[in-house]
Amino acid sequence: MRGVIFSHRKRRAWASVLVSAMATVAAISIPAGSESATAAPPIFVESLKPLAGPRGAVTILGDSVMLGSAYETDGYGPSLAQMLVDRGWGPVLTKTGVGFQAGLNVAGNPGANLSRYVVTQRAVGWDSPVYVVNVGGNDILGCGGSQSCAEHDIAGLVETIGADHEIWWSKITMTDQSHADAWNNALIAVAGRNPNLRLWDWPLVRVGAGIPIASDNIHLPTASAYRSRSTLIADDVTARFGVSRQVAASGPLPQPVGGPSEFLPLPLERVYDSRDLGIRVNAGGVIQIDLSNKVPAGSNAVSVNLTAVKPSSAGFLSAFPCGTDPPTSSNVNFLAGEIRPNHVVVGLGSGARLCVLSSAAGDVIVDLQGAFVGSGGLRLDPLSPRRVADTRNSGRVDPLVVQAPVGAAGVVVNVTGVGATASGFLVVYPCDSPVPGTSNLNFVADAPAAGSAYVEVGAAGTICVHASVPIDILVDLHGTFSVGGQLRFQAAVPRRMLDTRLGIGGWRGQIGQGQQIEVGVAPPAAKAVTGNLTMVEPGRDGFQTAFSCELVAPPTSSVNAGEGLLAANSLTASSTSSLCVRSSVGTHLIFDTTGWWIS
């Protein structure tokens, strides 16, 4: 799916997502007894632990073997869900019951079909990045012991969950060892084709841990045995999926567009607004913007602010040089009805044409900030990121005036808004200019938002930040532009260099809270990189910090995202061929390169 990096869900409504279709099912027997049981335990459990954790959401799917891990009382508790919450996960949804199966052999019994359950929950807004699965006994009986049937069954649930999710799946024990072998061998075969499927060798782990098993060689004989098993599962899930793991080397580099160039700030100008044309961009439509009368002749790239306005559905915008194929990357991600902008530095096609793909029907705005020319412009000096303004400490003022370094004709800044009580926008501009009719950042109440910008410095050596409604503003300085600067920009065809959901860029699985990763983003000659950094469904409100791997992580942020949501931000960061990113929270992470900087 080209450029699809957004969530279709707003998980703020987690507490209302339980939708089930129970049915009477034929099944293997329920878990054996409890040391202190006062009544027969339920044969179905569906529950939600709604507390959000920094590691993110988890779905537990299981048959009768998992039931003992779902109980909270009669000596069974704490449940597996609670143990995961205690380890930093959450929310945690549990769906387990007697006779539950992956889905292949229960077409006439929808209540037992966990593939159907996954689809049903997505329809109402639930879709966790991690799934914990324990089914198999009922499935292999339905397959008559056939390994090929079992592979088909397992693959069906794996494909329903999706390649961009992590799946933990337990091997099984059975009364008939040949049935257990057929199912477990099928799991191994499917895992060999699906890198997101990780297997837990329960038969081996049980023996090593000395956990007893019931006479049926399937269930456990006591509540304490189930508690021990739940502890082992919670620890294994956290060890495997609590941090991203390196699975391969970085991928191929983007293709350059044109030659090295210098930055020429231009008066902030709205160069395209579909609302003025009275025609919304169609889903999948590509607009072509002729900038030949807006930028100097020979310009091969531009700095623009790209905004999606009230799209009809969730989706993305992707800017690219006209004349090249739409890239597998994106610049702006949005949910239906949102107004979402982002800064973009992107190459131009022949005739100074800029193309923008919209995956969903909606309005599109393009604000021009500057152009890149062969000579006569400004060069970049990247800096170790530092915070130069924070109104949480100094007090709110409008406009916020920020002093630029001496000699800077322009600056690269990241501006973050926090603590707004109403929706609004920020605009960054030279202080000696009127407030322009453009914007750099849109925000909603109670949600932090960040936006990058290349800004011309005013005659007094300052830039200004205007807020349409009261909000605290943080400004991080990432670089300066000047005639005597060091680096020129090399535009490239946008390319996805990192996607932890799919293992692109060599990392697989959510980057963990406090984890730092290094990813290849540019050729060896690069001294800085420009691109788009995206957080996908963090476990809690949090941020990412991108910086040169030769430096210590600075006390700044590159992109902020709210719990369970998605946010992207452009960045220009000092780097060699690789970039380091440190996370404050568990989240999937994406980086798209649009160009780099060379001497």
XYZ file of C-alpha atoms in Angstrom:
599
model
C 0.000 0.000 0.000
C 1.853 3.064 -1.271
C 2.652 5.527 1.472
C 0.002 4.183 3.850
C 1.447 4.932 7.264
C -1.599 6.107 9.136
C -3.958 4.634 11.654
C -7.608 4.339 10.723
C -8.538 4.378 14.381
C -8.651 6.864 17.245
C -7.941 4.747 20.257
C -9.229 7.350 22.689
C -12.452 5.308 22.517
C -10.769 2.097 23.707
C -13.160 1.492 26.562
C -16.090 0.996 24.171
C -14.600 -1.361 21.615
C -15.685 -4.719 22.993
C -17.840 -6.370 20.333
C -18.360 -10.124 20.440
C -20.525 -12.865 19.038
C -20.593 -15.739 21.517
C -21.762 -19.133 20.371
C -22.078 -22.593 21.775
C -18.947 -24.452 20.761
C -17.740 -28.007 20.862
C -14.374 -27.972 22.578
C -11.586 -29.584 24.474
C -12.299 -29.510 28.219
C -11.973 -26.298 30.250
C -8.942 -25.618 32.438
C -8.472 -27.894 35.414
C -9.402 -26.728 38.863
C -8.171 -24.139 41.314
C -6.796 -24.608 44.783
C -9.496 -22.256 46.103
C -12.242 -22.465 43.516
C -15.747 -21.834 44.830
C -17.566 -22.284 41.509
C -16.825 -23.454 38.000
C -14.910 -20.709 36.185
C -16.436 -19.157 33.052
C -15.696 -20.831 29.740
C -15.445 -17.505 27.874
C -13.575 -14.354 28.890
C -13.633 -11.041 27.077
C -12.160 -8.106 28.960
C -10.325 -4.829 28.490
C -7.646 -3.290 30.678
C -8.113 0.324 29.466
C -5.030 1.943 31.014
C -2.593 3.095 28.327
C 0.997 1.996 28.878
C 4.191 3.366 27.345
C 4.825 0.122 25.445
C 1.468 0.238 23.639
C -1.637 -1.885 23.199
C -1.839 -5.690 23.133
C -4.552 -8.150 22.076
C -4.654 -11.595 23.708
C -6.412 -14.303 21.675
C -6.727 -17.831 23.001
C -8.590 -21.091 23.403
C -9.241 -23.045 26.609
C -5.501 -23.311 27.335
C -5.395 -19.514 27.662
C -8.499 -19.301 29.863
C -6.546 -19.885 33.054
C -4.385 -16.886 32.125
C -7.492 -14.706 31.727
C -8.980 -15.289 35.183
C -8.475 -12.711 37.930
C -10.017 -14.589 40.897
C -10.068 -17.978 42.665
C -6.283 -18.085 42.875
C -5.617 -17.551 39.170
C -4.874 -13.841 39.260
C -3.200 -11.619 38.402
C -4.244 -12.328 34.841
C -1.851 -12.276 31.904
C -3.454 -8.969 30.868
C -2.663 -7.434 34.257
C 0.881 -8.792 34.144
C 1.364 -7.083 30.763
C -0.027 -3.836 32.177
C 2.425 -4.159 35.074
C 5.238 -4.417 32.499
C 4.238 -1.192 30.753
C 1.771 -2.423 28.139
C -1.774 -1.211 27.692
C -4.573 -1.105 26.899
C -4.845 -4.913 26.816
C -7.847 -6.640 25.226
C -8.420 -10.328 26.033
C -10.637 -12.695 24.045
C -10.359 -16.353 25.005
C -12.717 -19.265 25.348
C -13.433 -22.931 25.054
C -13.288 -24.116 21.446
C -11.850 -20.919 19.974
C -9.879 -21.373 16.758
C -7.875 -19.397 14.200
C -10.866 -19.459 11.860
C -10.496 -21.945 9.001
C -12.681 -24.714 10.418
C -15.439 -22.724 12.133
C -17.167 -20.992 9.237
C -20.544 -21.973 10.638
C -19.687 -20.953 14.204
C -18.658 -17.270 14.104
C -18.350 -16.953 17.875
C -15.354 -19.301 17.828
C -13.620 -17.639 14.852
C -10.770 -15.398 16.054
C -9.994 -14.141 12.541
C -13.536 -12.835 12.396
C -13.098 -11.312 15.855
C -10.017 -9.357 14.712
C -11.952 -7.932 11.762
C -14.939 -7.071 13.971
C -12.812 -5.220 16.505
C -11.055 -3.196 13.808
C -14.421 -2.082 12.520
C -15.159 -0.454 15.880
C -11.743 1.071 16.434
C -9.472 -1.516 18.085
C -6.230 -2.683 16.476
C -3.169 -3.214 18.658
C 0.384 -3.326 17.271
C 1.039 -6.600 19.172
C -1.097 -9.773 19.228
C -0.536 -12.640 21.694
C -2.054 -15.871 20.346
C -2.564 -19.302 21.923
C -4.769 -21.494 19.741
C -4.177 -24.792 18.007
C -5.673 -27.772 19.786
C -9.147 -27.328 18.354
C -7.740 -26.315 14.966
C -5.592 -29.400 14.453
C -8.522 -31.629 15.352
C -10.588 -29.788 12.758
C -7.759 -30.383 10.279
C -7.746 -34.101 11.028
C -4.081 -33.871 11.949
C -3.060 -32.490 8.518
C -0.044 -30.165 8.612
C -0.916 -28.528 5.281
C -4.416 -27.758 6.568
C -2.885 -26.342 9.751
C -0.529 -24.102 7.764
C -3.480 -22.721 5.829
C -5.358 -22.134 9.081
C -2.458 -20.361 10.808
C -1.648 -18.255 7.730
C -5.260 -17.090 7.604
C -5.102 -15.499 11.065
C -1.596 -14.142 10.464
C -2.731 -12.466 7.245
C -5.875 -11.117 8.916
C -3.800 -9.519 11.665
C -1.425 -8.160 9.001
C 2.268 -8.009 8.199
C 2.604 -4.615 9.920
C 1.733 -6.108 13.332
C 3.831 -8.244 15.668
C 2.401 -11.684 16.510
C 3.490 -13.875 19.436
C 2.160 -17.441 19.111
C 2.605 -20.360 21.505
C 3.337 -23.892 20.389
C 0.991 -26.521 21.859
C 0.919 -29.835 23.658
C -1.717 -32.488 22.842
C -2.881 -35.871 24.040
C -1.919 -37.212 20.620
C 1.714 -36.229 20.057
C 1.352 -36.541 16.279
C -1.300 -33.804 16.359
C 0.957 -31.519 18.422
C 3.860 -32.162 16.050
C 1.750 -31.395 12.973
C 0.503 -28.092 14.425
C 3.879 -26.975 15.762
C 5.610 -27.838 12.484
C 2.951 -25.831 10.666
C 3.672 -22.857 12.949
C 7.382 -23.142 12.135
C 6.636 -23.228 8.401
C 4.370 -20.156 8.520
C 6.844 -18.254 10.720
C 9.524 -18.938 8.122
C 7.459 -16.970 5.598
C 6.283 -14.213 7.965
C 8.976 -12.323 9.913
C 6.324 -10.706 12.120
C 5.347 -14.124 13.576
C 7.456 -15.108 16.602
C 6.973 -18.527 18.214
C 7.147 -19.511 21.893
C 8.246 -23.098 22.501
C 5.819 -23.900 25.329
C 6.564 -27.663 25.385
C 10.260 -26.950 25.928
C 9.728 -23.999 28.278
C 7.284 -25.975 30.456
C 9.779 -28.767 31.059
C 12.602 -26.334 31.752
C 10.488 -24.354 34.231
C 9.126 -27.485 35.930
C 5.480 -26.483 35.389
C 3.141 -29.475 35.816
C 0.630 -30.466 33.138
C -2.785 -32.115 33.447
C -3.465 -35.721 32.506
C -4.798 -34.669 29.087
C -1.320 -33.246 28.284
C -3.060 -30.016 27.200
C -4.204 -27.968 30.189
C -2.594 -27.236 33.545
C -3.705 -28.860 36.810
C -3.711 -25.839 39.164
C -4.241 -22.104 39.295
C -0.671 -21.610 40.447
C 0.573 -23.441 37.351
C -1.410 -21.014 35.184
C 0.042 -18.060 37.104
C 3.540 -19.369 36.464
C 2.751 -19.801 32.773
C 1.290 -16.282 32.557
C 4.435 -14.840 34.119
C 6.605 -16.599 31.549
C 4.389 -15.350 28.705
C 4.386 -11.736 29.951
C 8.164 -11.785 30.314
C 8.688 -13.309 26.867
C 6.305 -10.901 25.106
C 8.030 -7.939 26.777
C 11.515 -9.220 25.962
C 10.622 -9.821 22.298
C 8.430 -6.820 21.529
C 9.345 -4.243 24.178
C 12.135 -2.979 21.921
C 12.785 -2.934 18.190
C 15.212 -5.596 16.976
C 17.768 -5.268 14.216
C 16.954 -7.744 11.451
C 18.981 -6.568 8.439
C 21.192 -3.862 7.023
C 19.794 -0.557 5.747
C 18.131 -0.535 2.339
C 19.123 1.120 -0.955
C 19.606 4.893 -1.042
C 17.345 7.392 -2.846
C 18.182 8.609 -6.348
C 19.463 12.221 -6.582
C 17.442 14.872 -8.435
C 19.494 17.607 -10.126
C 22.731 18.901 -8.608
C 23.773 20.440 -5.271
C 22.031 23.754 -4.572
C 21.754 26.639 -2.138
C 18.708 27.881 -0.249
C 17.017 31.107 -1.307
C 14.329 32.323 1.133
C 11.234 33.718 -0.575
C 8.342 35.784 0.767
C 5.859 33.394 2.343
C 3.162 32.835 -0.258
C 0.194 30.524 -0.733
C 0.783 29.067 -4.201
C -2.027 26.493 -4.271
C -5.353 26.179 -2.471
C -7.944 23.801 -3.889
C -10.623 25.649 -1.907
C -10.086 28.686 -4.146
C -10.648 26.468 -7.187
C -13.847 25.045 -5.694
C -12.785 21.485 -6.538
C -11.571 19.052 -3.885
C -8.758 16.706 -4.848
C -10.077 13.215 -5.610
C -8.904 10.155 -3.698
C -5.770 8.941 -5.451
C -5.563 12.178 -7.419
C -2.305 13.949 -8.244
C -2.165 17.728 -8.533
C 0.559 19.443 -10.544
C 1.668 22.886 -9.406
C 3.558 25.048 -11.871
C 6.036 27.119 -9.862
C 7.959 28.513 -12.822
C 6.692 32.033 -12.129
C 7.244 31.712 -8.355
C 10.844 30.475 -8.127
C 14.049 31.575 -9.902
C 14.911 29.912 -13.191
C 16.946 26.763 -12.647
C 15.497 25.988 -9.216
C 15.621 22.248 -8.572
C 13.886 22.006 -5.183
C 11.570 23.959 -2.891
C 10.752 24.371 0.774
C 6.974 24.348 1.206
C 4.355 23.816 3.873
C 1.868 21.193 2.711
C -1.568 21.033 4.382
C -4.450 18.564 4.139
C -7.815 20.194 4.903
C -10.811 18.185 6.103
C -10.324 15.016 4.041
C -13.243 12.626 3.738
C -11.269 9.713 5.183
C -7.939 8.900 6.805
C -4.984 9.045 4.450
C -1.818 10.855 3.424
C -0.272 13.450 1.107
C 2.947 12.727 -0.744
C 4.956 15.452 -2.539
C 7.393 14.507 -5.307
C 9.062 15.856 -8.467
C 6.648 15.736 -11.389
C 7.861 13.293 -14.004
C 8.781 10.625 -11.442
C 6.506 7.919 -10.089
C 4.669 8.705 -6.835
C 6.980 7.467 -4.056
C 6.272 4.858 -1.406
C 6.650 7.595 1.190
C 4.433 10.315 2.591
C 4.700 13.827 4.022
C 1.381 14.485 5.752
C -0.817 11.936 7.543
C -4.339 12.666 8.640
C -7.636 11.319 9.926
C -11.006 12.196 8.433
C -12.007 15.814 8.966
C -8.619 16.986 10.254
C -6.500 19.956 9.212
C -2.947 18.642 9.179
C 0.180 20.434 7.805
C 3.841 19.523 7.471
C 6.998 21.157 6.179
C 8.414 19.524 3.039
C 11.733 19.990 1.259
C 11.385 18.256 -2.092
C 12.865 18.253 -5.578
C 11.095 19.805 -8.577
C 10.363 18.145 -11.887
C 11.045 19.683 -15.279
C 9.488 23.101 -15.762
C 9.647 23.723 -11.987
C 6.624 21.490 -11.429
C 5.735 20.074 -8.016
C 3.353 17.106 -7.757
C 1.242 16.117 -4.749
C -0.643 12.834 -4.378
C -3.643 12.684 -2.048
C -4.774 9.226 -0.992
C -8.146 10.556 0.182
C -10.597 13.104 -1.180
C -10.038 16.515 0.389
C -8.633 19.990 0.023
C -4.901 20.671 -0.283
C -2.914 23.833 0.461
C 0.699 24.556 -0.532
C 2.591 27.509 1.010
C 5.956 28.382 -0.553
C 8.836 29.255 1.813
C 11.898 29.136 -0.421
C 13.691 27.645 -3.410
C 17.009 25.908 -4.021
C 19.242 27.364 -6.704
C 22.635 26.435 -8.125
C 24.341 29.558 -6.778
C 23.568 32.921 -5.191
C 21.731 31.464 -2.203
C 22.547 30.459 1.370
C 24.361 27.412 2.679
C 23.538 25.365 5.752
C 25.496 25.002 8.971
C 23.810 22.182 10.929
C 23.935 22.518 14.712
C 23.560 20.183 17.629
C 19.856 20.753 18.415
C 19.230 23.112 21.305
C 16.147 24.688 22.840
C 16.160 28.445 22.337
C 12.670 29.309 23.629
C 10.136 27.723 25.990
C 7.201 29.829 27.128
C 6.372 27.318 29.846
C 9.346 28.884 31.636
C 9.344 32.451 30.297
C 5.604 33.062 30.031
C 3.311 33.262 27.022
C 3.594 36.219 24.668
C 2.346 36.879 21.146
C 4.269 37.084 18.979
C 7.109 35.150 20.534
C 10.395 36.771 19.454
C 13.404 34.467 19.100
C 16.943 35.740 18.619
C 18.865 33.953 15.843
C 22.606 33.281 16.035
C 24.815 36.173 14.924
C 25.346 36.169 11.157
C 22.429 33.882 10.346
C 20.307 34.934 7.358
C 17.929 32.029 7.958
C 17.357 29.276 10.501
C 16.101 25.701 10.673
C 13.752 25.406 13.630
C 11.354 22.904 15.122
C 8.375 24.566 16.775
C 6.185 22.678 19.260
C 2.871 23.829 20.682
C 1.587 22.434 24.002
C -1.238 23.208 26.396
C -3.776 24.815 24.067
C -7.388 24.853 25.248
C -8.729 25.296 21.715
C -7.759 24.426 18.155
C -5.534 26.855 16.291
C -2.346 27.366 14.316
C 1.184 28.773 14.502
C 3.041 30.734 11.850
C 6.791 31.431 11.905
C 8.132 34.466 10.002
C 10.778 37.234 9.981
C 9.908 39.735 12.690
C 10.215 42.730 10.363
C 7.482 41.324 8.068
C 3.709 41.399 8.577
C 2.120 38.210 9.883
C 1.634 36.189 6.684
C -1.597 34.559 5.628
C 0.011 31.124 5.855
C 0.628 28.603 8.640
C 3.335 26.215 9.755
C 1.538 24.155 12.382
C -2.072 23.318 13.222
C -3.044 21.923 16.609
C -6.050 20.818 18.627
C -6.816 21.312 22.300
C -4.790 19.293 24.834
C -2.588 17.599 22.213
C 1.075 18.544 21.657
C 2.059 19.154 18.023
C 5.357 19.932 16.329
C 6.323 21.446 13.001
C 9.610 22.234 11.254
C 10.350 25.322 9.187
C 13.071 27.108 7.230
C 12.674 30.753 8.241
C 14.330 33.917 6.960
C 15.798 36.042 9.758
C 14.591 39.642 10.076
C 16.811 42.722 9.951
C 17.129 42.742 13.746
C 18.335 39.123 13.737
C 15.061 37.676 14.980
C 12.226 35.381 13.962
C 8.680 35.582 15.311
C 6.093 32.923 16.164
C 2.430 33.951 16.121
C -0.283 31.779 17.687
C -3.924 32.140 16.708
C -5.002 31.091 20.233
C -3.079 31.027 23.540
C -0.582 28.151 23.687
C 2.870 27.431 25.075
C 5.550 27.418 22.389
C 8.876 25.568 22.354
C 11.476 26.435 19.715
C 14.435 24.142 18.983
C 17.241 25.398 16.733
C 18.701 22.806 14.328
C 20.784 24.917 11.940
C 21.514 28.252 10.315
C 21.690 29.507 6.743
C 24.254 32.067 5.653
C 26.308 33.104 2.620
C 29.383 31.618 4.264
C 27.682 28.390 5.313
C 29.224 24.977 4.639
C 26.623 22.711 3.041
C 24.569 22.584 -0.147
C 21.359 20.609 -0.576
C 21.105 17.545 -2.811
C 17.456 16.793 -3.566
C 16.413 13.167 -4.085
C 13.402 11.170 -5.195
C 11.672 10.611 -1.808
C 12.334 7.142 -0.418
C 11.257 5.253 2.699
C 14.399 4.387 4.650
C 12.815 3.089 7.879
C 9.517 1.424 8.784
C 9.691 -0.610 11.977
C 6.342 -2.252 11.208
C 7.773 -4.013 8.166
C 11.505 -4.232 8.886
C 12.402 -1.604 6.264
C 15.723 -0.052 7.174
C 16.820 -3.087 9.183
C 14.681 -2.604 12.330
C 11.563 -4.642 13.148
C 9.023 -3.970 15.910
C 8.175 -0.913 17.964
C 11.099 1.152 19.151
C 10.991 0.846 22.924
C 10.703 3.471 25.603
C 14.163 5.014 25.886
C 15.550 2.903 23.019
C 17.959 4.469 20.537
C 18.387 3.113 17.004
C 20.680 3.970 14.119
C 19.420 3.843 10.534
C 21.045 4.536 7.170
C 19.479 7.567 5.498
C 21.998 9.088 3.026
C 25.224 8.446 1.053
C 28.593 8.410 2.865
C 29.447 11.953 1.740
C 26.415 13.458 3.497
C 26.933 15.854 6.403
C 23.216 16.325 7.146
C 19.910 14.825 6.013
C 16.428 16.168 5.337
C 13.355 13.988 5.518
C 10.128 13.116 7.259
C 9.960 11.387 10.662
C 6.687 9.713 11.657
C 5.449 8.222 14.927
C 2.780 5.523 14.548
C 0.428 4.812 17.456
C 2.621 5.420 20.521
C 1.556 3.777 23.765
C 1.303 7.167 25.463
C 1.849 10.804 24.534
C 5.523 11.057 23.629
C 8.200 12.287 21.281
C 11.199 11.284 19.167
C 14.590 12.973 19.077
C 16.661 12.604 15.886
C 20.330 13.583 15.893
C 23.789 12.778 14.574
C 25.045 9.434 15.871
C 28.319 11.182 16.697
C 26.506 13.215 19.379
C 24.751 12.506 22.660
C 20.955 12.688 22.400
C 20.014 16.372 22.939
C 17.175 17.551 25.261
C 14.962 18.485 22.298
C 12.240 16.820 20.231
C 11.791 16.172 16.518
C 8.190 14.949 16.422
C 5.413 14.646 19.022
C 2.405 12.319 18.895
C -0.543 11.689 21.169
C -1.412 8.309 22.631
C -2.554 5.836 19.980
C -2.393 8.430 17.196
C 0.023 9.292 14.409
C 2.102 12.368 13.662
C 4.787 13.288 11.140
C 7.285 16.120 11.061
C 9.960 17.234 8.656
C 13.477 17.418 9.999
C 16.892 18.608 8.903
C 19.508 17.040 11.139
C 23.261 16.838 11.269
C 24.289 13.312 10.328
C 26.694 11.245 8.323
C 25.202 8.460 6.231
C 23.165 7.352 9.238
C 20.827 9.037 11.694
C 20.137 8.149 15.328
C 16.669 8.372 16.838
C 15.791 8.074 20.523
C 12.220 7.481 21.704
C 10.494 8.636 24.880
C 7.744 6.050 24.413
C 7.031 2.735 22.702
C 5.991 3.393 19.098
C 6.493 2.331 15.513
C 8.735 4.694 13.613
C 9.094 5.709 9.959
C 11.652 7.883 8.184
C 11.496 9.067 4.561
C 14.539 10.773 3.013
C 13.920 13.676 0.612
C 17.538 14.866 0.304
C 20.872 15.393 2.009
C 23.528 18.064 2.461
C 27.117 17.965 1.190
C 30.161 20.256 1.246
